[in-house]
mmCIF file of C-alpha atoms and ligand atoms in Angstrom:
data_model
loop_
_atom_site.group_PDB
_atom_site.id
_atom_site.type_symbol
_atom_site.label_atom_id
_atom_site.label_comp_id
_atom_site.label_asym_id
_atom_site.label_seq_id
_atom_site.Cartn_x
_atom_site.Cartn_y
_atom_site.Cartn_z
ATOM 1 C CA MET I 139 0.000 0.000 0.000
ATOM 2 C CA SER I 140 1.388 3.426 -0.858
ATOM 3 C CA THR I 141 1.868 5.946 1.902
ATOM 4 C CA ASP I 142 -0.883 8.111 0.451
ATOM 5 C CA MET I 143 -3.339 5.288 0.637
ATOM 6 C CA ALA I 144 -2.324 4.426 4.178
ATOM 7 C CA ASP I 145 -2.855 8.044 5.191
ATOM 8 C CA GLU I 146 -6.211 8.186 3.530
ATOM 9 C CA GLN I 147 -7.377 5.034 5.258
ATOM 10 C CA ARG I 148 -6.150 6.155 8.636
ATOM 11 C CA ASN I 149 -7.912 9.479 8.286
ATOM 12 C CA LYS I 150 -11.138 7.685 7.604
ATOM 13 C CA GLN I 151 -10.788 5.431 10.604
ATOM 14 C CA ALA I 152 -12.677 6.277 13.741
ATOM 15 C CA VAL I 153 -12.998 4.317 16.942
ATOM 16 C CA GLU I 154 -16.318 2.483 16.691
ATOM 17 C CA ILE I 155 -18.252 1.919 19.883
ATOM 18 C CA ASN I 156 -20.695 -0.918 19.290
ATOM 19 C CA ASP I 157 -24.401 -0.824 20.104
ATOM 20 C CA ASP I 158 -23.946 -3.468 22.815
ATOM 21 C CA TRP I 159 -21.122 -1.630 24.640
ATOM 22 C CA PRO I 160 -22.377 -1.452 28.260
ATOM 23 C CA GLY I 161 -19.781 1.094 29.389
ATOM 24 C CA TYR I 162 -17.814 0.824 32.624
ATOM 25 C CA SER I 163 -19.334 0.746 36.082
ATOM 26 C CA VAL I 164 -19.200 4.270 37.505
ATOM 27 C CA GLU I 165 -17.841 2.809 40.746
ATOM 28 C CA LEU I 166 -14.528 2.144 38.989
ATOM 29 C CA PHE I 167 -13.947 5.839 38.291
ATOM 30 C CA ASN I 168 -13.466 9.117 40.047
ATOM 31 C CA TYR I 169 -16.198 11.663 39.288
ATOM 32 C CA PRO I 170 -17.884 14.591 41.059
ATOM 33 C CA GLU I 171 -19.792 13.419 44.112
ATOM 34 C CA HIS I 172 -22.814 15.580 43.271
ATOM 35 C CA TYR I 173 -23.563 13.270 40.337
ATOM 36 C CA GLN I 174 -23.849 10.131 42.455
ATOM 37 C CA GLY I 175 -26.848 8.138 41.199
ATOM 38 C CA ASP I 176 -27.219 10.337 38.123
ATOM 39 C CA LEU I 177 -25.044 8.200 35.835
ATOM 40 C CA GLU I 178 -25.745 4.821 34.329
ATOM 41 C CA CYS I 179 -22.176 4.150 33.209
ATOM 42 C CA VAL I 180 -18.891 5.677 32.130
ATOM 43 C CA TYR I 181 -19.044 5.384 28.371
ATOM 44 C CA ILE I 182 -15.686 6.856 27.345
ATOM 45 C CA PRO I 183 -13.156 7.538 30.129
ATOM 46 C CA HIS I 184 -11.355 10.881 30.059
ATOM 47 C CA GLY I 185 -7.954 9.332 29.354
ATOM 48 C CA VAL I 186 -9.277 7.554 26.289
ATOM 49 C CA ILE I 187 -10.779 10.816 25.006
ATOM 50 C CA MET I 188 -7.445 12.578 25.430
ATOM 51 C CA ASN I 189 -5.491 9.912 23.602
ATOM 52 C CA ARG I 190 -7.945 9.902 20.725
ATOM 53 C CA ILE I 191 -7.669 13.697 20.458
ATOM 54 C CA GLU I 192 -3.898 13.320 20.084
ATOM 55 C CA CYS I 193 -4.568 11.103 17.052
ATOM 56 C CA LEU I 194 -6.948 13.659 15.536
ATOM 57 C CA ALA I 195 -4.407 16.426 16.119
ATOM 58 C CA ARG I 196 -1.755 14.329 14.378
ATOM 59 C CA ASP I 197 -4.046 13.726 11.385
ATOM 60 C CA ILE I 198 -4.931 17.416 11.140
ATOM 61 C CA LEU I 199 -1.268 18.403 11.308
ATOM 62 C CA GLU I 200 -0.356 15.919 8.616
ATOM 63 C CA ASP I 201 -2.993 17.379 6.322
ATOM 64 C CA ILE I 202 -2.599 21.093 6.936
ATOM 65 C CA GLY I 203 0.258 21.509 9.364
ATOM 66 C CA GLN I 204 2.254 23.969 7.319
ATOM 67 C CA ASP I 205 -0.328 26.709 7.314
ATOM 68 C CA ASP I 206 -1.788 28.999 9.874
ATOM 69 C CA MET I 207 -4.870 27.546 11.356
ATOM 70 C CA MET I 208 -8.056 29.038 12.620
ATOM 71 C CA VAL I 209 -10.059 26.810 14.925
ATOM 72 C CA LEU I 210 -13.737 27.486 15.369
ATOM 73 C CA CYS I 211 -14.981 26.342 18.735
ATOM 74 C CA VAL I 212 -18.642 25.405 18.643
ATOM 75 C CA LEU I 213 -20.024 26.333 22.066
ATOM 76 C CA LYS I 214 -20.969 25.359 24.561
ATOM 77 C CA GLY I 215 -20.484 21.609 24.191
ATOM 78 C CA GLY I 216 -17.306 21.865 22.144
ATOM 79 C CA TYR I 217 -15.242 23.940 24.518
ATOM 80 C CA LYS I 218 -13.262 21.105 26.078
ATOM 81 C CA PHE I 219 -12.723 19.311 22.796
ATOM 82 C CA CYS I 220 -11.572 22.513 21.121
ATOM 83 C CA CYS I 221 -9.223 23.378 23.957
ATOM 84 C CA ASP I 222 -7.659 19.907 24.151
ATOM 85 C CA LEU I 223 -7.435 19.640 20.360
ATOM 86 C CA VAL I 224 -5.655 22.977 20.027
ATOM 87 C CA GLU I 225 -3.278 22.115 22.868
ATOM 88 C CA SER I 226 -2.437 18.813 21.233
ATOM 89 C CA ILE I 227 -1.936 20.432 17.821
ATOM 90 C CA LYS I 228 0.386 22.993 19.409
ATOM 91 C CA ALA I 229 2.356 20.396 21.367
ATOM 92 C CA GLN I 230 2.860 18.159 18.352
ATOM 93 C CA SER I 231 3.767 21.017 16.050
ATOM 94 C CA ARG I 232 6.317 22.297 18.595
ATOM 95 C CA SER I 233 7.964 18.906 18.648
ATOM 96 C CA THR I 234 8.545 19.145 14.895
ATOM 97 C CA ASN I 235 9.746 22.763 15.100
ATOM 98 C CA SER I 236 6.974 23.884 12.784
ATOM 99 C CA SER I 237 6.056 27.563 12.713
ATOM 100 C CA LEU I 238 2.345 26.854 12.684
ATOM 101 C CA THR I 239 0.139 29.423 14.370
ATOM 102 C CA THR I 240 -3.282 28.694 15.807
ATOM 103 C CA ARG I 241 -6.067 31.117 16.522
ATOM 104 C CA VAL I 242 -9.418 30.306 18.067
ATOM 105 C CA GLU I 243 -12.788 31.860 17.313
ATOM 106 C CA PHE I 244 -16.085 30.980 18.925
ATOM 107 C CA ILE I 245 -19.626 30.443 17.828
ATOM 108 C CA ARG I 246 -22.561 29.454 19.969
ATOM 109 C CA LEU I 247 -25.357 27.126 18.905
ATOM 110 C CA LYS I 248 -28.361 25.801 20.734
ATOM 111 C CA SER I 249 -30.820 23.129 19.642
ATOM 112 C CA TYR I 250 -31.468 20.724 22.540
ATOM 113 C CA LEU I 251 -34.020 20.770 25.368
ATOM 114 C CA ASN I 252 -33.854 17.859 27.829
ATOM 115 C CA ASP I 253 -32.511 15.054 25.649
ATOM 116 C CA GLN I 254 -34.476 16.021 22.542
ATOM 117 C CA SER I 255 -33.359 17.990 19.536
ATOM 118 C CA THR I 256 -35.645 20.962 18.907
ATOM 119 C CA GLU I 257 -36.540 22.004 15.371
ATOM 120 C CA ASP I 258 -34.869 25.364 15.399
ATOM 121 C CA MET I 259 -31.132 25.556 15.670
ATOM 122 C CA GLN I 260 -30.190 28.990 16.871
ATOM 123 C CA ILE I 261 -26.849 30.575 16.118
ATOM 124 C CA ILE I 262 -26.248 32.809 19.097
ATOM 125 C CA GLY I 263 -23.398 35.050 18.048
ATOM 126 C CA PRO I 264 -21.014 36.288 17.104
ATOM 127 C CA GLU I 265 -22.744 37.873 14.130
ATOM 128 C CA ASP I 266 -19.583 38.773 12.323
ATOM 129 C CA LEU I 267 -16.987 36.139 11.523
ATOM 130 C CA SER I 268 -15.284 38.084 8.752
ATOM 131 C CA VAL I 269 -11.918 37.166 10.337
ATOM 132 C CA LEU I 270 -12.410 33.766 8.704
ATOM 133 C CA LYS I 271 -11.985 35.175 5.207
ATOM 134 C CA GLY I 272 -9.170 33.426 3.341
ATOM 135 C CA LYS I 273 -8.255 31.311 6.365
ATOM 136 C CA ILE I 274 -7.819 27.583 6.844
ATOM 137 C CA LEU I 275 -10.495 26.656 9.295
ATOM 138 C CA ILE I 276 -11.030 23.640 11.534
ATOM 139 C CA SER I 277 -14.517 23.660 12.962
ATOM 140 C CA SER I 278 -14.474 21.668 16.194
ATOM 141 C CA GLN I 279 -17.742 20.229 17.328
ATOM 142 C CA ALA I 280 -18.248 17.839 20.244
ATOM 143 C CA ILE I 281 -21.087 15.878 18.724
ATOM 144 C CA VAL I 282 -22.641 15.263 15.337
ATOM 145 C CA ASP I 283 -25.939 13.402 15.338
ATOM 146 C CA THR I 284 -28.336 14.186 12.510
ATOM 147 C CA GLY I 285 -25.718 16.318 10.795
ATOM 148 C CA LYS I 286 -28.289 19.115 10.582
ATOM 149 C CA THR I 287 -26.311 21.373 12.893
ATOM 150 C CA MET I 288 -23.085 20.658 11.067
ATOM 151 C CA ARG I 289 -24.607 21.501 7.674
ATOM 152 C CA ALA I 290 -26.249 24.705 8.913
ATOM 153 C CA LEU I 291 -23.028 25.733 10.564
ATOM 154 C CA LEU I 292 -20.964 25.028 7.455
ATOM 155 C CA GLN I 293 -23.321 27.104 5.366
ATOM 156 C CA HIS I 294 -23.018 29.969 7.831
ATOM 157 C CA VAL I 295 -19.241 29.690 8.045
ATOM 158 C CA ASN I 296 -18.783 29.425 4.281
ATOM 159 C CA SER I 297 -20.573 32.732 3.820
ATOM 160 C CA PHE I 298 -17.486 34.365 5.364
ATOM 161 C CA GLN I 299 -15.318 32.864 2.576
ATOM 162 C CA PRO I 300 -12.624 30.867 4.347
ATOM 163 C CA LYS I 301 -9.998 29.265 2.079
ATOM 164 C CA LEU I 302 -10.643 25.758 3.387
ATOM 165 C CA VAL I 303 -12.990 24.320 5.993
ATOM 166 C CA LYS I 304 -12.527 20.968 7.715
ATOM 167 C CA VAL I 305 -14.784 19.650 10.440
ATOM 168 C CA ALA I 306 -13.515 17.774 13.475
ATOM 169 C CA GLY I 307 -16.190 15.956 15.457
ATOM 170 C CA LEU I 308 -15.298 14.165 18.663
ATOM 171 C CA LEU I 309 -18.440 12.021 18.646
ATOM 172 C CA VAL I 310 -20.592 10.977 15.729
ATOM 173 C CA LYS I 311 -23.836 9.158 16.455
ATOM 174 C CA ARG I 312 -24.539 6.100 14.353
ATOM 175 C CA LEU I 313 -27.762 7.072 12.586
ATOM 176 C CA PRO I 314 -28.893 6.293 9.037
ATOM 177 C CA GLN I 315 -28.958 10.038 8.237
ATOM 178 C CA SER I 316 -25.532 10.834 9.638
ATOM 179 C CA ALA I 317 -23.612 8.755 7.076
ATOM 180 C CA ALA I 318 -24.378 11.379 4.439
ATOM 181 C CA SER I 319 -22.427 14.093 6.206
ATOM 182 C CA LEU I 320 -19.521 12.871 8.258
ATOM 183 C CA PRO I 321 -16.937 15.234 9.701
ATOM 184 C CA ASP I 322 -13.466 15.072 8.139
ATOM 185 C CA TYR I 323 -11.945 14.027 11.465
ATOM 186 C CA VAL I 324 -13.965 11.764 13.735
ATOM 187 C CA GLY I 325 -13.059 10.743 17.265
ATOM 188 C CA PHE I 326 -15.617 8.086 18.101
ATOM 189 C CA VAL I 327 -18.641 6.703 16.319
ATOM 190 C CA ILE I 328 -21.157 5.923 19.039
ATOM 191 C CA PRO I 329 -24.635 4.381 19.256
ATOM 192 C CA ASN I 330 -27.612 6.704 19.275
ATOM 193 C CA ARG I 331 -27.643 7.300 23.021
ATOM 194 C CA PHE I 332 -27.761 10.578 24.895
ATOM 195 C CA VAL I 333 -24.376 11.153 26.494
ATOM 196 C CA VAL I 334 -23.097 13.793 28.876
ATOM 197 C CA GLY I 335 -19.802 14.992 30.261
ATOM 198 C CA TYR I 336 -16.625 16.429 28.782
ATOM 199 C CA ALA I 337 -18.624 19.672 28.288
ATOM 200 C CA LEU I 338 -21.704 17.935 26.881
ATOM 201 C CA ASP I 339 -24.764 18.834 28.901
ATOM 202 C CA TYR I 340 -28.246 17.823 29.874
ATOM 203 C CA ASN I 341 -30.008 21.144 30.502
ATOM 204 C CA GLU I 342 -26.621 22.691 31.373
ATOM 205 C CA TYR I 343 -25.709 19.975 33.911
ATOM 206 C CA PHE I 344 -22.821 17.483 33.602
ATOM 207 C CA ARG I 345 -20.466 19.791 31.695
ATOM 208 C CA ASP I 346 -18.180 19.555 34.733
ATOM 209 C CA LEU I 347 -17.796 15.791 34.392
ATOM 210 C CA ASN I 348 -14.526 14.681 32.743
ATOM 211 C CA HIS I 349 -15.662 11.341 31.368
ATOM 212 C CA ILE I 350 -18.313 10.889 28.700
ATOM 213 C CA CYS I 351 -21.147 9.069 30.451
ATOM 214 C CA VAL I 352 -24.675 7.836 29.953
ATOM 215 C CA ILE I 353 -27.157 9.566 32.226
ATOM 216 C CA SER I 354 -29.437 7.450 34.446
ATOM 217 C CA GLU I 355 -33.240 7.745 34.646
ATOM 218 C CA MET I 356 -32.786 9.351 38.042
ATOM 219 C CA GLY I 357 -30.408 11.901 36.555
ATOM 220 C CA LYS I 358 -32.862 12.715 33.782
ATOM 221 C CA GLN I 359 -35.699 13.266 36.234
ATOM 222 C CA LYS I 360 -33.554 15.311 38.598
ATOM 223 C CA TYR I 361 -32.417 17.837 35.991
ATOM 224 C CA LYS I 362 -35.483 17.911 33.759
ATOM 225 C CA VAL I 363 -36.968 21.314 32.896
HETATM 226 N N1 HPA A 157 -25.556 14.792 24.625
HETATM 227 C C1 HPA A 157 -25.496 16.129 24.827
HETATM 228 N N2 HPA A 157 -25.788 17.019 23.895
HETATM 229 C C2 HPA A 157 -26.157 16.549 22.693
HETATM 230 C C3 HPA A 157 -26.222 15.173 22.414
HETATM 231 C C4 HPA A 157 -25.910 14.243 23.435
HETATM 232 O O1 HPA A 157 -25.954 13.004 23.280
HETATM 233 N N3 HPA A 157 -26.604 15.048 21.119
HETATM 234 C C5 HPA A 157 -26.752 16.317 20.652
HETATM 235 N N4 HPA A 157 -26.498 17.223 21.577
HETATM 236 MG MG1 MG A 158 -26.539 20.976 24.921
#
């Protein structure tokens, strides 16, 4: 296999979490005490997330490591992923003495109430992203499920005329619709379950949990609005 082909295949690879993956017992892990009883299992431990992000950073650097990079952080759920991704890109580019620069911009989206997607995805600022013009952009999003958010966001971002846009998604839910629009860099492909932690929320709760977890019925009831 040529190197090009190997690269291409590796870039397409994501860690697949199967539908029957039960997760780890929460008792095996350290997590904030105020969430006791609110979690069904630890789905992806924090250390595993971090290692996977290093792989995504490596792939991104291999593809576009020579240029200056703008990273768009999709808030609020993407703030940890964005931060850890940028740190890993910086660390790996330092170790190769590259002169890459990174700059982060933010955009805020909202579409979920409880564990259900609402019809209207709101883009809540900033209005003006004209700094993206002519730039190489990595849009970093914590989760892609229907792909609706990703497509709407891409359309919005493209209107500011960046030179190149690539999407990095930490989690992609395995849905029939999502295959049509996969991010360029995917951390984990997961079953269609509602997950929290690592900045992903349920009505603003659980962002302060480091692991990606599945919420329990008790947790859902407790934080329902
Ligand atoms: N968890 C939290 N937020 C989300 C999810 C999820 O599983 N899917 C879309 N937004
Ligand atoms: Mg949310």
